[in-house]
Amino acid sequence: MFELLQTDSTSKARRGRLTTAHGVVDTPVFMPVGTQGSVKALDPRELEEMGTQIILANTYHLSIRPGIEIIRGAGGLHRFINWPHPILTDSGGFQVFSLAKIRKIKSHGVEFRSHLDGALLFLGPKEAMEIQRAFGSDIAMVFDECPPHTSTPREFRSAVERTIRWAKECREQPRAPGQLVFGIVQGGAQAALRAECARAIVAMNFDGYAIGGVSVGEPEREIFKAVELTEPFLPADLPRYAMGLGTPAQLVELVARGIDMFDCVLPTRVARNGTAFTNKGTVSVKAGFNKADFRPIEEGCACFACRQFSRAYLRHLLNVNEILGLRMVSVHNSHLYLKLMADIRAHLAAGTFGEFRREFVANYVPSRRVLSARDAER
Ligand SMILES: [Zn+2]
């Protein structure tokens, strides 16, 4: 199922190949986020053209709308959204704890009111796995509790205990044919809790492991710390996934810390504010200094937007609220994330990842505004 092809001599970075029911995924990999069954503003043909191997879809949102029966009726999620390649579904745990209004945590899940119409709903390990089974995703995630980074030690502990108990319940549920299931490690930035949670989850023999609770508004050093505290406990021969991260430079640093899989709303999220990623940081396409700049967003970028259009034209489109403007910035940003991962894989194969990492991170200037946008929506 997972083949570890190569390890880096200068860091913990790895190159691998993950085989799923709908195809092979080369790692390290970035998974564009299709929360509602669509990667915002992009169509499947565009995603294929930029080299997307796998996308993420969201159990919480899709089970509320259009609902499990519609997706089952369509013949599963791949057919419903017309994406024949691999799909990973998250379990809905993150949204239940972040979006839902008025929740009551019970022993077998969470009773909550829909963030849309207030309807009383229940989601737990059994329900989350049943929905993901009906969707027929290639990789299903266990139902976990993801506490905010400001939680007390006692809250972190009870979240870990619940996460372990629920993972065990998820493990016992039936799966869709060929469906892989990944366990999730919680525990904040506390060494003992991360170790305890990782040991218990790994003992359940999942197909891969995710590090959860790492994109919840905490500063970057805490993200890296949580990953560094968890990674040593994860089996080397299985895929590792850091949930909900990050900026391009963070992805490079997380690959160097032994992570294989990523998802993040940033590329499409900031595109809708007219912000573009480049290999040196972000740029506001809308800004006045682009008014008469007839160069592409990034020189040398092979994406459709950069091959066809100038900054001046894209700025104009954004200023007059033409849909094409935000679509093209979404194309560029998503392309940049996917190209970055392809470059990382090529450098790992060539044995030059160490140099690439040093140069990329040194040239990349992080933006505080972008970091806060990451936390605004997921
Ligand atoms: Zn581009």
mmCIF file with all atom_site columns, N, CA and C and ligand atoms in Angstrom, residues 296-298 301-307 328 331-333 335-336, ligand 1:
data_model
loop_
_atom_site.group_PDB
_atom_site.id
_atom_site.type_symbol
_atom_site.label_atom_id
_atom_site.label_alt_id
_atom_site.label_comp_id
_atom_site.label_asym_id
_atom_site.label_entity_id
_atom_site.label_seq_id
_atom_site.pdbx_PDB_ins_code
_atom_site.Cartn_x
_atom_site.Cartn_y
_atom_site.Cartn_z
_atom_site.occupancy
_atom_site.B_iso_or_equiv
_atom_site.pdbx_formal_charge
_atom_site.auth_seq_id
_atom_site.auth_comp_id
_atom_site.auth_asym_id
_atom_site.auth_atom_id
_atom_site.pdbx_PDB_model_num
ATOM   1  N  N  . PRO A 1 296 ? 3.739  38.555 -15.818 1.00 0.00 ? 296 PRO A N  1
ATOM   2  C  CA . PRO A 1 296 ? 2.828  37.617 -15.130 1.00 0.00 ? 296 PRO A CA 1
ATOM   3  C  C  . PRO A 1 296 ? 2.971  37.732 -13.611 1.00 0.00 ? 296 PRO A C  1
ATOM   4  N  N  . ILE A 1 297 ? 2.103  37.026 -12.860 1.00 0.00 ? 297 ILE A N  1
ATOM   5  C  CA . ILE A 1 297 ? 2.201  37.044 -11.393 1.00 0.00 ? 297 ILE A CA 1
ATOM   6  C  C  . ILE A 1 297 ? 3.612  36.653 -10.982 1.00 0.00 ? 297 ILE A C  1
ATOM   7  N  N  . GLU A 1 298 ? 4.123  35.563 -11.565 1.00 0.00 ? 298 GLU A N  1
ATOM   8  C  CA . GLU A 1 298 ? 5.491  35.144 -11.246 1.00 0.00 ? 298 GLU A CA 1
ATOM   9  C  C  . GLU A 1 298 ? 6.209  34.752 -12.532 1.00 0.00 ? 298 GLU A C  1
ATOM   10 N  N  . CYS A 1 301 ? 6.640  31.046 -14.141 1.00 0.00 ? 301 CYS A N  1
ATOM   11 C  CA . CYS A 1 301 ? 5.582  30.123 -13.701 1.00 0.00 ? 301 CYS A CA 1
ATOM   12 C  C  . CYS A 1 301 ? 4.857  29.576 -14.932 1.00 0.00 ? 301 CYS A C  1
ATOM   13 N  N  . ALA A 1 302 ? 4.641  28.248 -14.944 1.00 0.00 ? 302 ALA A N  1
ATOM   14 C  CA . ALA A 1 302 ? 4.050  27.603 -16.122 1.00 0.00 ? 302 ALA A CA 1
ATOM   15 C  C  . ALA A 1 302 ? 2.539  27.436 -16.000 1.00 0.00 ? 302 ALA A C  1
ATOM   16 N  N  . CYS A 1 303 ? 1.916  28.060 -14.985 1.00 0.00 ? 303 CYS A N  1
ATOM   17 C  CA . CYS A 1 303 ? 0.467  27.889 -14.828 1.00 0.00 ? 303 CYS A CA 1
ATOM   18 C  C  . CYS A 1 303 ? -0.276 28.613 -15.945 1.00 0.00 ? 303 CYS A C  1
ATOM   19 N  N  . PHE A 1 304 ? -1.546 28.250 -16.125 1.00 0.00 ? 304 PHE A N  1
ATOM   20 C  CA . PHE A 1 304 ? -2.344 28.841 -17.199 1.00 0.00 ? 304 PHE A CA 1
ATOM   21 C  C  . PHE A 1 304 ? -2.442 30.361 -17.034 1.00 0.00 ? 304 PHE A C  1
ATOM   22 N  N  . ALA A 1 305 ? -2.658 30.821 -15.795 1.00 0.00 ? 305 ALA A N  1
ATOM   23 C  CA . ALA A 1 305 ? -2.827 32.259 -15.549 1.00 0.00 ? 305 ALA A CA 1
ATOM   24 C  C  . ALA A 1 305 ? -1.567 33.031 -15.931 1.00 0.00 ? 305 ALA A C  1
ATOM   25 N  N  . CYS A 1 306 ? -0.399 32.526 -15.560 1.00 0.00 ? 306 CYS A N  1
ATOM   26 C  CA . CYS A 1 306 ? 0.845  33.232 -15.862 1.00 0.00 ? 306 CYS A CA 1
ATOM   27 C  C  . CYS A 1 306 ? 1.219  33.144 -17.338 1.00 0.00 ? 306 CYS A C  1
ATOM   28 N  N  . ARG A 1 307 ? 0.805  32.065 -18.006 1.00 0.00 ? 307 ARG A N  1
ATOM   29 C  CA . ARG A 1 307 ? 1.096  31.958 -19.432 1.00 0.00 ? 307 ARG A CA 1
ATOM   30 C  C  . ARG A 1 307 ? 0.221  32.901 -20.246 1.00 0.00 ? 307 ARG A C  1
ATOM   31 N  N  . MET A 1 328 ? -8.362 32.891 -11.802 1.00 0.00 ? 328 MET A N  1
ATOM   32 C  CA . MET A 1 328 ? -6.983 32.791 -12.284 1.00 0.00 ? 328 MET A CA 1
ATOM   33 C  C  . MET A 1 328 ? -5.973 32.852 -11.127 1.00 0.00 ? 328 MET A C  1
ATOM   34 N  N  . VAL A 1 331 ? -5.983 29.456 -9.745  1.00 0.00 ? 331 VAL A N  1
ATOM   35 C  CA . VAL A 1 331 ? -5.212 28.558 -10.614 1.00 0.00 ? 331 VAL A CA 1
ATOM   36 C  C  . VAL A 1 331 ? -3.728 28.701 -10.294 1.00 0.00 ? 331 VAL A C  1
ATOM   37 N  N  . HIS A 1 332 ? -3.247 29.951 -10.250 1.00 0.00 ? 332 HIS A N  1
ATOM   38 C  CA . HIS A 1 332 ? -1.818 30.175 -9.996  1.00 0.00 ? 332 HIS A CA 1
ATOM   39 C  C  . HIS A 1 332 ? -1.403 29.614 -8.622  1.00 0.00 ? 332 HIS A C  1
ATOM   40 N  N  . ASN A 1 333 ? -2.179 29.950 -7.586  1.00 0.00 ? 333 ASN A N  1
ATOM   41 C  CA . ASN A 1 333 ? -1.798 29.528 -6.229  1.00 0.00 ? 333 ASN A CA 1
ATOM   42 C  C  . ASN A 1 333 ? -1.786 28.007 -6.081  1.00 0.00 ? 333 ASN A C  1
ATOM   43 N  N  . HIS A 1 335 ? -1.487 25.801 -8.468  1.00 0.00 ? 335 HIS A N  1
ATOM   44 C  CA . HIS A 1 335 ? -0.389 25.304 -9.299  1.00 0.00 ? 335 HIS A CA 1
ATOM   45 C  C  . HIS A 1 335 ? 0.936  25.421 -8.548  1.00 0.00 ? 335 HIS A C  1
ATOM   46 N  N  . LEU A 1 336 ? 1.130  26.567 -7.868  1.00 0.00 ? 336 LEU A N  1
ATOM   47 C  CA . LEU A 1 336 ? 2.393  26.783 -7.151  1.00 0.00 ? 336 LEU A CA 1
ATOM   48 C  C  . LEU A 1 336 ? 2.595  25.732 -6.052  1.00 0.00 ? 336 LEU A C  1
HETATM 49 ZN ZN . ZN  B 2 .   ? 1.382  31.179 -12.263 1.00 0.00 ? 1   ZN  B ZN 1
#
